[in-house]
PDB file of C-alpha atoms in Angstrom:
ATOM      1  CA  UNK V 951       0.000   0.000   0.000  1.00  0.00           C
ATOM      2  CA  UNK V 952       2.807   2.382   0.805  1.00  0.00           C
ATOM      3  CA  UNK V 953       4.389   1.660  -2.521  1.00  0.00           C
ATOM      4  CA  UNK V 954       1.091   2.471  -4.187  1.00  0.00           C
ATOM      5  CA  UNK V 955       0.761   5.714  -2.258  1.00  0.00           C
ATOM      6  CA  UNK V 956       4.374   6.585  -3.078  1.00  0.00           C
ATOM      7  CA  UNK V 957       3.651   5.834  -6.743  1.00  0.00           C
ATOM      8  CA  UNK V 958       0.541   8.025  -6.598  1.00  0.00           C
ATOM      9  CA  UNK V 959       2.561  10.768  -4.881  1.00  0.00           C
ATOM     10  CA  UNK V 960       5.205  10.554  -7.608  1.00  0.00           C
ATOM     11  CA  UNK V 961       2.532  10.695 -10.292  1.00  0.00           C
ATOM     12  CA  UNK V 962       0.913  13.716  -8.630  1.00  0.00           C
ATOM     13  CA  UNK V 963       4.303  15.446  -8.353  1.00  0.00           C
ATOM     14  CA  UNK V 964       5.116  14.607 -11.981  1.00  0.00           C
ATOM     15  CA  UNK V 965       1.690  15.917 -13.028  1.00  0.00           C
ATOM     16  CA  UNK V 966       2.287  19.114 -11.025  1.00  0.00           C
ATOM     17  CA  UNK V 967       5.718  19.619 -12.627  1.00  0.00           C
ATOM     18  CA  UNK V 968       4.232  19.031 -16.084  1.00  0.00           C
ATOM     19  CA  UNK V 969       1.452  21.495 -15.314  1.00  0.00           C
ATOM     20  CA  UNK V 970       4.023  24.083 -14.135  1.00  0.00           C
ATOM     21  CA  UNK V 971       6.120  23.566 -17.256  1.00  0.00           C
ATOM     22  CA  UNK V 972       3.012  23.915 -19.414  1.00  0.00           C
ATOM     23  CA  UNK V 973       2.032  27.192 -17.688  1.00  0.00           C
ATOM     24  CA  UNK V 974       5.592  28.465 -18.059  1.00  0.00           C
ATOM     25  CA  UNK V 975       5.546  27.561 -21.766  1.00  0.00           C
ATOM     26  CA  UNK V 976       2.220  29.374 -22.189  1.00  0.00           C
ATOM     27  CA  UNK V 977       3.669  32.466 -20.498  1.00  0.00           C
ATOM     28  CA  UNK V 978       6.743  32.367 -22.764  1.00  0.00           C
ATOM     29  CA  UNK V 979       4.488  31.931 -25.795  1.00  0.00           C
ATOM     30  CA  UNK V 980       2.377  34.906 -24.707  1.00  0.00           C
ATOM     31  CA  UNK V 981       5.490  37.043 -24.186  1.00  0.00           C
ATOM     32  CA  UNK V 982       6.863  35.990 -27.569  1.00  0.00           C
ATOM     33  CA  UNK V 983       3.555  36.781 -29.296  1.00  0.00           C
ATOM     34  CA  UNK V 984       3.470  40.178 -27.619  1.00  0.00           C
ATOM     35  CA  UNK V 985       7.088  40.835 -28.641  1.00  0.00           C
ATOM     36  CA  UNK V 986       6.362  39.713 -32.228  1.00  0.00           C
ATOM     37  CA  UNK V 987       3.353  42.029 -32.335  1.00  0.00           C
ATOM     38  CA  UNK V 988       5.451  44.973 -31.116  1.00  0.00           C
ATOM     39  CA  UNK V 989       8.159  44.198 -33.676  1.00  0.00           C
ATOM     40  CA  UNK V 990       5.560  43.980 -36.446  1.00  0.00           C
ATOM     41  CA  UNK V 991       4.000  47.283 -35.355  1.00  0.00           C
ATOM     42  CA  UNK V 992       7.413  48.955 -35.338  1.00  0.00           C
ATOM     43  CA  UNK V 993       8.180  47.568 -38.796  1.00  0.00           C
ATOM     44  CA  UNK V 994       4.811  48.743 -40.114  1.00  0.00           C
ATOM     45  CA  UNK V 995       5.381  52.230 -38.663  1.00  0.00           C
ATOM     46  CA  UNK V 996       8.840  52.383 -40.235  1.00  0.00           C
ATOM     47  CA  UNK V 997       7.466  51.294 -43.623  1.00  0.00           C
ATOM     48  CA  UNK V 998       4.604  53.805 -43.380  1.00  0.00           C
ATOM     49  CA  UNK V 999       6.987  56.661 -42.571  1.00  0.00           C
ATOM     50  CA  UNK V1000       9.226  55.689 -45.472  1.00  0.00           C
ATOM     51  CA  UNK V1001       6.312  55.585 -47.925  1.00  0.00           C
ATOM     52  CA  UNK V1002       4.931  58.901 -46.628  1.00  0.00           C
ATOM     53  CA  UNK V1003       8.349  60.488 -47.108  1.00  0.00           C
ATOM     54  CA  UNK V1004       8.503  59.199 -50.692  1.00  0.00           C
ATOM     55  CA  UNK V1005       4.981  60.482 -51.305  1.00  0.00           C
ATOM     56  CA  UNK V1006       5.842  63.926 -49.922  1.00  0.00           C
ATOM     57  CA  UNK V1007       8.930  64.058 -52.152  1.00  0.00           C
ATOM     58  CA  UNK V1008       6.898  63.171 -55.242  1.00  0.00           C
ATOM     59  CA  UNK V1009       4.177  65.598 -54.231  1.00  0.00           C
ATOM     60  CA  UNK V1010       6.748  68.352 -53.767  1.00  0.00           C
ATOM     61  CA  UNK V1011       8.224  67.645 -57.193  1.00  0.00           C
ATOM     62  CA  UNK V1012       4.821  67.761 -58.876  1.00  0.00           C
ATOM     63  CA  UNK V1013       3.330  70.577 -56.833  1.00  0.00           C
ATOM     64  CA  UNK V1014       6.569  72.523 -56.910  1.00  0.00           C
ATOM     65  CA  UNK V1015       6.287  72.998 -60.659  1.00  0.00           C
ATOM     66  CA  UNK V1016       2.638  73.978 -60.251  1.00  0.00           C
ATOM     67  CA  UNK V1017       3.681  76.389 -57.526  1.00  0.00           C
ATOM     68  CA  UNK V1018       6.097  78.036 -59.964  1.00  0.00           C
ATOM     69  CA  UNK V1019       3.322  78.341 -62.538  1.00  0.00           C
ATOM     70  CA  UNK V1020       1.046  79.810 -59.915  1.00  0.00           C
ATOM     71  CA  UNK V1021       3.688  82.371 -58.958  1.00  0.00           C
ATOM     72  CA  UNK V1022       4.215  83.307 -62.631  1.00  0.00           C
ATOM     73  CA  UNK V1023       0.476  83.707 -63.195  1.00  0.00           C
ATOM     74  CA  UNK V1024       0.198  85.827 -60.051  1.00  0.00           C
ATOM     75  CA  UNK V1025       3.060  88.027 -61.256  1.00  0.00           C
ATOM     76  CA  UNK V1026       1.525  88.432 -64.734  1.00  0.00           C
ATOM     77  CA  UNK V1027      -1.843  89.287 -63.231  1.00  0.00           C
ATOM     78  CA  UNK V1028      -0.330  91.940 -60.983  1.00  0.00           C
ATOM     79  CA  UNK V1029       1.582  93.410 -63.919  1.00  0.00           C
ATOM     80  CA  UNK V1030      -1.558  93.492 -66.092  1.00  0.00           C
ATOM     81  CA  UNK V1031      -3.556  95.196 -63.326  1.00  0.00           C
ATOM     82  CA  UNK V1032      -0.838  97.828 -62.917  1.00  0.00           C
ATOM     83  CA  UNK V1033      -0.773  98.470 -66.689  1.00  0.00           C
ATOM     84  CA  UNK V1034      -4.545  98.830 -66.829  1.00  0.00           C
ATOM     85  CA  UNK V1035      -4.555 101.164 -63.824  1.00  0.00           C
ATOM     86  CA  UNK V1036      -1.834 103.381 -65.301  1.00  0.00           C
ATOM     87  CA  UNK V1037      -3.594 103.543 -68.702  1.00  0.00           C
ATOM     88  CA  UNK V1038      -6.858 104.389 -66.942  1.00  0.00           C
ATOM     89  CA  UNK V1039      -5.222 107.223 -65.024  1.00  0.00           C
ATOM     90  CA  UNK V1040      -3.533 108.458 -68.186  1.00  0.00           C
ATOM     91  CA  UNK V1041      -6.666 108.473 -70.378  1.00  0.00           C
ATOM     92  CA  UNK V1042      -9.287 109.315 -67.757  1.00  0.00           C
ATOM     93  CA  UNK V1043      -9.309 113.098 -68.312  1.00  0.00           C
ATOM     94  CA  UNK V1044      -9.462 113.001 -72.095  1.00  0.00           C
ATOM     95  CA  UNK V1045     -12.275 110.426 -72.079  1.00  0.00           C
ATOM     96  CA  UNK V1046     -14.276 112.443 -69.564  1.00  0.00           C
ATOM     97  CA  UNK V1047     -13.942 115.515 -71.780  1.00  0.00           C
ATOM     98  CA  UNK V1048     -15.046 113.579 -74.863  1.00  0.00           C
ATOM     99  CA  UNK V1049     -18.067 112.132 -73.079  1.00  0.00           C
ATOM    100  CA  UNK V1050     -19.106 115.471 -71.641  1.00  0.00           C
ATOM    101  CA  UNK V1051     -18.722 117.168 -75.060  1.00  0.00           C
ATOM    102  CA  UNK V1052     -20.890 114.508 -76.696  1.00  0.00           C
ATOM    103  CA  UNK V1053     -23.572 114.872 -74.017  1.00  0.00           C
ATOM    104  CA  UNK V1054     -23.547 118.636 -73.549  1.00  0.00           C
ATOM    105  CA  UNK V1055     -22.996 119.802 -77.135  1.00  0.00           C
ATOM    106  CA  UNK V1056     -26.229 118.777 -78.797  1.00  0.00           C
ATOM    107  CA  UNK V1057     -26.642 119.681 -82.459  1.00  0.00           C
ATOM    108  CA  UNK V1058     -30.262 119.290 -83.434  1.00  0.00           C
ATOM    109  CA  UNK V1059     -30.525 117.883 -86.949  1.00  0.00           C
ATOM    110  CA  UNK V1060     -33.303 116.328 -88.912  1.00  0.00           C
ATOM    111  CA  UNK V1061     -32.813 112.672 -89.471  1.00  0.00           C
ATOM    112  CA  UNK V1062     -32.064 111.813 -93.093  1.00  0.00           C
ATOM    113  CA  UNK V1063     -34.938 109.357 -93.269  1.00  0.00           C
ATOM    114  CA  UNK V1064     -37.486 111.942 -92.185  1.00  0.00           C
ATOM    115  CA  UNK V1065     -39.979 112.673 -94.929  1.00  0.00           C
ATOM    116  CA  UNK V1066     -41.638 115.963 -95.045  1.00  0.00           C
ATOM    117  CA  UNK V1067     -45.246 115.429 -95.887  1.00  0.00           C
TER     118      UNK V1067
END
């Protein structure tokens, strides 16, 4: 009977050690999964930053040329507005005189199509 109880005790101890080893293996597996997830997240972040940098470079190259065109158009527009303003100031007086002369100096004439009955 004692040999049976010793055998049962040994089996219980072996079962307990196996259970402990299994729990320890599960903990290591959990830690490794967590570490792998962190490594994957870091790698994804690195890849994302790299792709965003490439995108910004391409965008700068494309938009940079459009920015130059925009600046040229802005410059031409400003120059055109200045030319129009200066021509307006230059011709304003003479045009006002012409308009006033046409309005104020009325010469009554009979229309050529008027038929005297």
